[in-house]
PDB file of C-alpha atoms in Angstrom:
ATOM      1  CA  MET A   1       0.077   0.029  -0.099  1.00 35.00           C
ATOM      2  CA  ALA A   2       1.180   3.699  -0.767  1.00 38.00           C
ATOM      3  CA  ASN A   3       1.719   6.126   1.769  1.00 36.00           C
ATOM      4  CA  VAL A   4      -1.029   8.456   2.794  1.00 37.00           C
ATOM      5  CA  GLU A   5       1.039  11.686   2.052  1.00 41.00           C
ATOM      6  CA  GLU A   6       1.655  10.536  -1.698  1.00 43.00           C
ATOM      7  CA  MET A   7      -2.027   9.082  -2.214  1.00 47.00           C
ATOM      8  CA  GLY A   8      -4.219  11.397  -0.039  1.00 53.00           C
ATOM      9  CA  LEU A   9      -7.120  10.046   1.967  1.00 63.00           C
ATOM     10  CA  THR A  10     -10.180   8.459   0.331  1.00 74.00           C
ATOM     11  CA  THR A  11     -13.050   6.237   0.926  1.00 82.00           C
ATOM     12  CA  LEU A  12     -14.292   3.322  -1.362  1.00 84.00           C
ATOM     13  CA  GLU A  13     -17.534   5.433  -1.848  1.00 87.00           C
ATOM     14  CA  ILE A  14     -15.584   8.331  -3.828  1.00 89.00           C
ATOM     15  CA  CYS A  15     -12.479   6.575  -4.623  1.00 90.00           C
ATOM     16  CA  PRO A  16     -11.241   7.424  -8.425  1.00 93.00           C
ATOM     17  CA  PRO A  17     -10.044   4.799 -10.518  1.00 94.00           C
ATOM     18  CA  GLU A  18      -6.658   5.921 -10.768  1.00 93.00           C
ATOM     19  CA  MET A  19      -6.277   5.678  -6.880  1.00 91.00           C
ATOM     20  CA  ALA A  20      -8.036   2.186  -6.944  1.00 91.00           C
ATOM     21  CA  ARG A  21      -5.418   0.838  -9.385  1.00 92.00           C
ATOM     22  CA  ALA A  22      -2.628   2.570  -7.651  1.00 90.00           C
ATOM     23  CA  ILE A  23      -3.816   1.158  -4.279  1.00 88.00           C
ATOM     24  CA  LEU A  24      -4.261  -2.475  -5.522  1.00 89.00           C
ATOM     25  CA  SER A  25      -0.700  -2.374  -7.146  1.00 89.00           C
ATOM     26  CA  GLY A  26       1.102  -0.584  -4.276  1.00 87.00           C
ATOM     27  CA  THR A  27       2.206   2.146  -6.685  1.00 85.00           C
ATOM     28  CA  LYS A  28       2.667   5.658  -5.406  1.00 82.00           C
ATOM     29  CA  ILE A  29       0.822   8.369  -6.800  1.00 80.00           C
ATOM     30  CA  MET A  30       0.343  11.945  -5.979  1.00 80.00           C
ATOM     31  CA  SER A  31      -3.207  13.204  -4.827  1.00 77.00           C
ATOM     32  CA  LYS A  32      -4.493  15.558  -7.444  1.00 86.00           C
ATOM     33  CA  PHE A  33      -7.553  17.691  -7.454  1.00 89.00           C
ATOM     34  CA  SER A  34      -9.024  15.838 -10.272  1.00 90.00           C
ATOM     35  CA  ALA A  35      -9.587  13.126  -7.614  1.00 91.00           C
ATOM     36  CA  ASP A  36     -11.817  15.523  -5.836  1.00 91.00           C
ATOM     37  CA  MET A  37     -13.734  16.142  -9.156  1.00 93.00           C
ATOM     38  CA  TRP A  38     -14.390  12.413  -9.400  1.00 94.00           C
ATOM     39  CA  ALA A  39     -15.490  12.377  -5.558  1.00 93.00           C
ATOM     40  CA  MET A  40     -17.831  15.426  -6.409  1.00 93.00           C
ATOM     41  CA  GLY A  41     -19.245  13.424  -9.066  1.00 94.00           C
ATOM     42  CA  CYS A  42     -19.942  10.313  -6.768  1.00 93.00           C
ATOM     43  CA  VAL A  43     -21.450  12.666  -4.083  1.00 91.00           C
ATOM     44  CA  LEU A  44     -23.758  14.410  -6.797  1.00 92.00           C
ATOM     45  CA  TYR A  45     -24.863  11.008  -8.137  1.00 92.00           C
ATOM     46  CA  GLU A  46     -25.742   9.824  -4.421  1.00 90.00           C
ATOM     47  CA  MET A  47     -27.596  13.153  -3.590  1.00 88.00           C
ATOM     48  CA  VAL A  48     -29.809  12.624  -6.527  1.00 87.00           C
ATOM     49  CA  THR A  49     -30.452   8.918  -6.251  1.00 88.00           C
ATOM     50  CA  CYS A  50     -29.815   8.061  -2.564  1.00 87.00           C
ATOM     51  CA  GLN A  51     -27.730   5.311  -3.599  1.00 88.00           C
ATOM     52  CA  PRO A  52     -23.753   5.177  -3.848  1.00 90.00           C
ATOM     53  CA  PHE A  53     -22.340   5.210  -7.365  1.00 91.00           C
ATOM     54  CA  LEU A  54     -20.365   2.204  -6.992  1.00 90.00           C
ATOM     55  CA  THR A  55     -23.136   0.034  -5.842  1.00 89.00           C
ATOM     56  CA  LYS A  56     -24.689   0.281  -9.500  1.00 90.00           C
ATOM     57  CA  PHE A  57     -21.496  -1.536 -10.933  1.00 88.00           C
ATOM     58  CA  LYS A  58     -22.687  -5.022  -9.093  1.00 88.00           C
ATOM     59  CA  LYS A  59     -26.244  -6.255  -8.954  1.00 87.00           C
ATOM     60  CA  GLU A  60     -26.040  -7.611  -5.421  1.00 87.00           C
ATOM     61  CA  TRP A  61     -24.915  -4.322  -4.178  1.00 88.00           C
ATOM     62  CA  GLU A  62     -27.696  -2.138  -5.493  1.00 85.00           C
ATOM     63  CA  GLY A  63     -29.861  -0.951  -2.383  1.00 82.00           C
ATOM     64  CA  ARG A  64     -27.150  -1.397   0.046  1.00 84.00           C
ATOM     65  CA  ARG A  65     -24.624   1.139   1.775  1.00 84.00           C
ATOM     66  CA  VAL A  66     -21.063   0.524   1.046  1.00 84.00           C
ATOM     67  CA  ASP A  67     -19.176  -1.515   3.803  1.00 81.00           C
ATOM     68  CA  ASN A  68     -16.027  -2.890   4.426  1.00 80.00           C
ATOM     69  CA  SER A  69     -17.089  -6.415   2.822  1.00 84.00           C
ATOM     70  CA  MET A  70     -17.135  -4.681  -0.594  1.00 84.00           C
ATOM     71  CA  LEU A  71     -13.533  -3.235  -0.335  1.00 86.00           C
ATOM     72  CA  ARG A  72     -11.430  -5.604  -2.201  1.00 87.00           C
ATOM     73  CA  GLU A  73     -14.055  -6.272  -4.890  1.00 91.00           C
ATOM     74  CA  GLY A  74     -14.980  -2.664  -4.935  1.00 89.00           C
ATOM     75  CA  MET A  75     -11.415  -1.343  -5.640  1.00 90.00           C
ATOM     76  CA  GLN A  76     -11.141  -4.068  -8.506  1.00 93.00           C
ATOM     77  CA  ILE A  77     -14.335  -2.908 -10.011  1.00 93.00           C
ATOM     78  CA  LEU A  78     -12.973   0.736  -9.863  1.00 93.00           C
ATOM     79  CA  SER A  79      -9.437   0.061 -11.059  1.00 93.00           C
ATOM     80  CA  SER A  80     -10.911  -1.664 -14.210  1.00 94.00           C
ATOM     81  CA  LEU A  81     -13.745   0.837 -15.035  1.00 95.00           C
ATOM     82  CA  THR A  82     -14.295   2.066 -18.499  1.00 96.00           C
ATOM     83  CA  GLN A  83     -15.807   5.132 -19.691  1.00 96.00           C
ATOM     84  CA  ASP A  84     -18.546   3.298 -21.429  1.00 96.00           C
ATOM     85  CA  GLN A  85     -19.753   1.519 -18.148  1.00 96.00           C
ATOM     86  CA  VAL A  86     -19.968   4.851 -16.026  1.00 96.00           C
ATOM     87  CA  ASN A  87     -21.831   6.518 -19.137  1.00 96.00           C
ATOM     88  CA  ALA A  88     -24.307   3.767 -19.168  1.00 96.00           C
ATOM     89  CA  ILE A  89     -25.066   4.509 -15.464  1.00 94.00           C
ATOM     90  CA  ILE A  90     -25.683   7.996 -15.899  1.00 95.00           C
ATOM     91  CA  ASP A  91     -27.663   7.434 -19.302  1.00 95.00           C
ATOM     92  CA  GLY A  92     -29.748   5.030 -17.129  1.00 93.00           C
ATOM     93  CA  LEU A  93     -30.306   7.666 -14.460  1.00 92.00           C
ATOM     94  CA  ARG A  94     -31.257  10.132 -17.132  1.00 91.00           C
ATOM     95  CA  GLU A  95     -33.879   7.934 -18.633  1.00 91.00           C
ATOM     96  CA  GLN A  96     -35.265   6.840 -15.404  1.00 88.00           C
ATOM     97  CA  LYS A  97     -35.654  10.371 -14.335  1.00 83.00           C
ATOM     98  CA  LYS A  98     -36.575  11.786 -17.806  1.00 82.00           C
ATOM     99  CA  GLY A  99     -38.913  14.997 -17.733  1.00 75.00           C
ATOM    100  CA  ARG A 100     -37.800  15.542 -13.680  1.00 71.00           C
ATOM    101  CA  MET A 101     -36.600  19.067 -12.623  1.00 62.00           C
ATOM    102  CA  LEU A 102     -32.652  19.757 -13.198  1.00 73.00           C
ATOM    103  CA  ILE A 103     -32.010  15.976 -14.298  1.00 82.00           C
ATOM    104  CA  GLU A 104     -30.590  17.091 -17.564  1.00 82.00           C
ATOM    105  CA  LEU A 105     -28.152  19.630 -15.914  1.00 82.00           C
ATOM    106  CA  THR A 106     -27.264  17.304 -13.096  1.00 88.00           C
ATOM    107  CA  SER A 107     -26.362  14.383 -15.390  1.00 90.00           C
ATOM    108  CA  ASP A 108     -24.507  16.846 -17.602  1.00 90.00           C
ATOM    109  CA  LEU A 109     -22.166  17.901 -14.789  1.00 92.00           C
ATOM    110  CA  MET A 110     -21.993  14.145 -13.703  1.00 94.00           C
ATOM    111  CA  TYR A 111     -20.675  13.183 -17.214  1.00 95.00           C
ATOM    112  CA  MET A 112     -18.063  15.996 -16.778  1.00 94.00           C
ATOM    113  CA  LEU A 113     -17.040  14.924 -13.235  1.00 95.00           C
ATOM    114  CA  LEU A 114     -17.065  11.199 -13.670  1.00 96.00           C
ATOM    115  CA  GLN A 115     -14.433  10.660 -16.385  1.00 96.00           C
ATOM    116  CA  VAL A 116     -12.402   7.699 -15.905  1.00 96.00           C
ATOM    117  CA  ASP A 117      -9.403   9.376 -17.250  1.00 95.00           C
ATOM    118  CA  PRO A 118      -8.539  12.013 -14.882  1.00 94.00           C
ATOM    119  CA  GLU A 119      -6.971  14.407 -17.338  1.00 94.00           C
ATOM    120  CA  MET A 120     -10.530  14.526 -18.978  1.00 95.00           C
ATOM    121  CA  ARG A 121     -12.394  15.567 -15.738  1.00 95.00           C
ATOM    122  CA  CYS A 122     -13.756  19.039 -15.535  1.00 91.00           C
ATOM    123  CA  THR A 123     -11.889  21.604 -13.126  1.00 90.00           C
ATOM    124  CA  SER A 124     -13.453  23.295 -10.102  1.00 88.00           C
ATOM    125  CA  GLU A 125     -13.694  26.407 -12.304  1.00 88.00           C
ATOM    126  CA  ASP A 126     -15.714  24.257 -14.754  1.00 88.00           C
ATOM    127  CA  VAL A 127     -18.197  23.280 -12.034  1.00 88.00           C
ATOM    128  CA  VAL A 128     -18.632  26.774 -10.874  1.00 86.00           C
ATOM    129  CA  LEU A 129     -19.492  27.885 -14.356  1.00 84.00           C
ATOM    130  CA  HIS A 130     -21.671  25.012 -15.156  1.00 84.00           C
ATOM    131  CA  ALA A 131     -25.348  25.524 -15.803  1.00 79.00           C
ATOM    132  CA  PHE A 132     -26.528  23.481 -12.883  1.00 79.00           C
ATOM    133  CA  LEU A 133     -25.241  25.695 -10.586  1.00 78.00           C
ATOM    134  CA  LYS A 134     -26.850  28.737 -12.355  1.00 72.00           C
ATOM    135  CA  GLY A 135     -29.835  27.422 -13.686  1.00 62.00           C
ATOM    136  CA  GLY A 136     -28.945  28.375 -17.058  1.00 53.00           C
ATOM    137  CA  THR A 137     -25.869  28.440 -19.350  1.00 48.00           C
ATOM    138  CA  THR A 138     -22.954  30.842 -19.592  1.00 49.00           C
ATOM    139  CA  THR A 139     -23.925  31.956 -23.166  1.00 50.00           C
ATOM    140  CA  THR A 140     -27.062  33.567 -22.050  1.00 47.00           C
ATOM    141  CA  MET A 141     -25.179  35.817 -19.452  1.00 49.00           C
ATOM    142  CA  ASP A 142     -24.295  39.233 -20.043  1.00 53.00           C
ATOM    143  CA  GLU A 143     -20.457  40.547 -19.550  1.00 63.00           C
ATOM    144  CA  LYS A 144     -21.612  42.317 -16.193  1.00 59.00           C
ATOM    145  CA  SER A 145     -23.072  39.008 -14.911  1.00 54.00           C
ATOM    146  CA  LEU A 146     -20.038  37.013 -15.990  1.00 57.00           C
ATOM    147  CA  ALA A 147     -17.609  39.647 -14.623  1.00 64.00           C
ATOM    148  CA  GLY A 148     -19.433  39.420 -11.224  1.00 62.00           C
ATOM    149  CA  LEU A 149     -19.269  35.418 -11.409  1.00 59.00           C
ATOM    150  CA  HIS A 150     -15.551  35.425 -12.109  1.00 64.00           C
ATOM    151  CA  LYS A 151     -15.316  37.782  -8.973  1.00 68.00           C
ATOM    152  CA  LYS A 152     -16.985  35.078  -6.727  1.00 63.00           C
ATOM    153  CA  VAL A 153     -14.947  32.374  -8.032  1.00 62.00           C
ATOM    154  CA  ASP A 154     -11.624  34.216  -7.428  1.00 64.00           C
ATOM    155  CA  ARG A 155     -12.885  35.082  -4.065  1.00 64.00           C
ATOM    156  CA  VAL A 156     -13.789  31.361  -3.245  1.00 60.00           C
ATOM    157  CA  ILE A 157     -10.538  30.167  -4.710  1.00 60.00           C
ATOM    158  CA  SER A 158      -8.724  32.904  -2.507  1.00 62.00           C
ATOM    159  CA  LEU A 159     -10.384  31.309   0.703  1.00 58.00           C
ATOM    160  CA  ALA A 160      -9.682  27.544  -0.114  1.00 55.00           C
ATOM    161  CA  THR A 161      -7.568  25.693   1.989  1.00 51.00           C
ATOM    162  CA  SER A 162      -5.137  23.082   0.927  1.00 55.00           C
ATOM    163  CA  ILE A 163      -6.070  19.436   0.593  1.00 53.00           C
ATOM    164  CA  GLU A 164      -3.988  18.450   3.670  1.00 56.00           C
ATOM    165  CA  ASP A 165      -6.142  20.997   5.701  1.00 54.00           C
ATOM    166  CA  ARG A 166      -9.399  19.692   4.723  1.00 51.00           C
ATOM    167  CA  THR A 167      -8.915  16.057   4.814  1.00 54.00           C
ATOM    168  CA  VAL A 168     -10.038  14.086   7.727  1.00 56.00           C
ATOM    169  CA  ASN A 169      -8.976  10.444   8.179  1.00 60.00           C
ATOM    170  CA  ILE A 170     -12.316   8.842   8.807  1.00 59.00           C
ATOM    171  CA  HIS A 171     -10.708   5.772  10.204  1.00 62.00           C
ATOM    172  CA  GLU A 172      -9.084   8.105  13.211  1.00 66.00           C
ATOM    173  CA  LEU A 173     -12.625   9.301  14.252  1.00 65.00           C
ATOM    174  CA  SER A 174     -14.604   7.721  17.094  1.00 71.00           C
ATOM    175  CA  GLU A 175     -17.391   5.431  16.313  1.00 74.00           C
ATOM    176  CA  THR A 176     -19.867   7.823  17.492  1.00 73.00           C
ATOM    177  CA  SER A 177     -18.395  10.594  15.347  1.00 67.00           C
ATOM    178  CA  ARG A 178     -18.353   8.471  12.304  1.00 67.00           C
ATOM    179  CA  ASP A 179     -22.129   7.310  13.198  1.00 70.00           C
ATOM    180  CA  GLY A 180     -22.800  11.041  13.440  1.00 66.00           C
ATOM    181  CA  ILE A 181     -21.418  12.062   9.873  1.00 65.00           C
ATOM    182  CA  ALA A 182     -23.490   9.096   8.660  1.00 65.00           C
ATOM    183  CA  ALA A 183     -26.588  10.369  10.097  1.00 63.00           C
ATOM    184  CA  CYS A 184     -25.886  13.982   8.739  1.00 54.00           C
ATOM    185  CA  LEU A 185     -25.473  12.373   5.351  1.00 55.00           C
ATOM    186  CA  GLY A 186     -28.785  10.432   5.533  1.00 57.00           C
ATOM    187  CA  LYS A 187     -30.401  13.694   6.071  1.00 58.00           C
ATOM    188  CA  ILE A 188     -29.325  15.426   3.039  1.00 49.00           C
ATOM    189  CA  SER A 189     -32.393  15.638   0.751  1.00 45.00           C
ATOM    190  CA  GLY A 190     -32.536  19.348  -0.732  1.00 47.00           C
ATOM    191  CA  LEU A 191     -30.961  18.498  -3.904  1.00 43.00           C
ATOM    192  CA  ARG A 192     -32.885  15.168  -4.001  1.00 47.00           C
ATOM    193  CA  THR A 193     -36.239  17.090  -3.660  1.00 50.00           C
ATOM    194  CA  LEU A 194     -35.320  19.352  -6.562  1.00 48.00           C
ATOM    195  CA  VAL A 195     -34.350  16.654  -9.032  1.00 49.00           C
ATOM    196  CA  MET A 196     -37.077  14.064  -7.949  1.00 47.00           C
TER     197      MET A 196
END
């Protein structure tokens, strides 16, 4: 296994394919912001569906929460994931929720975030400018609105902390804290309400 310093920290629910491959092979890779974009795509998928993204890749896992019994096989699935498999999951979601509010914009953002090739994933700047967050497209915004948006993005970036400062090792938390976090995550329903 590679060191935390090189790999960063992850959980099975949000582990990007390149990190799964490195963990399984014991190869050291540097943690990059593209891994955060994959994680954001997984979180967005779970907010919309109430199911972890990974569980869609094995029929027996559908409807379950991710747990340690899935670790080895989950890492193997992630490490060999293809873009066609990812796109098929998002396509299925689009079809299932066709005609519902925001699904087109939500799924479009998922396609941009859940790219198997980390070099193809969108950046945080792309996310901020995406129509999902604005309810429209940048092509419909006037120059003044775009300038205001750029100021907001610059402000957010200037306040951002490093990945080391904002990473928590879940395994170091007490069981009570982990249960509390799990309970909080279970209560997130605002986006789900909009999409459903």
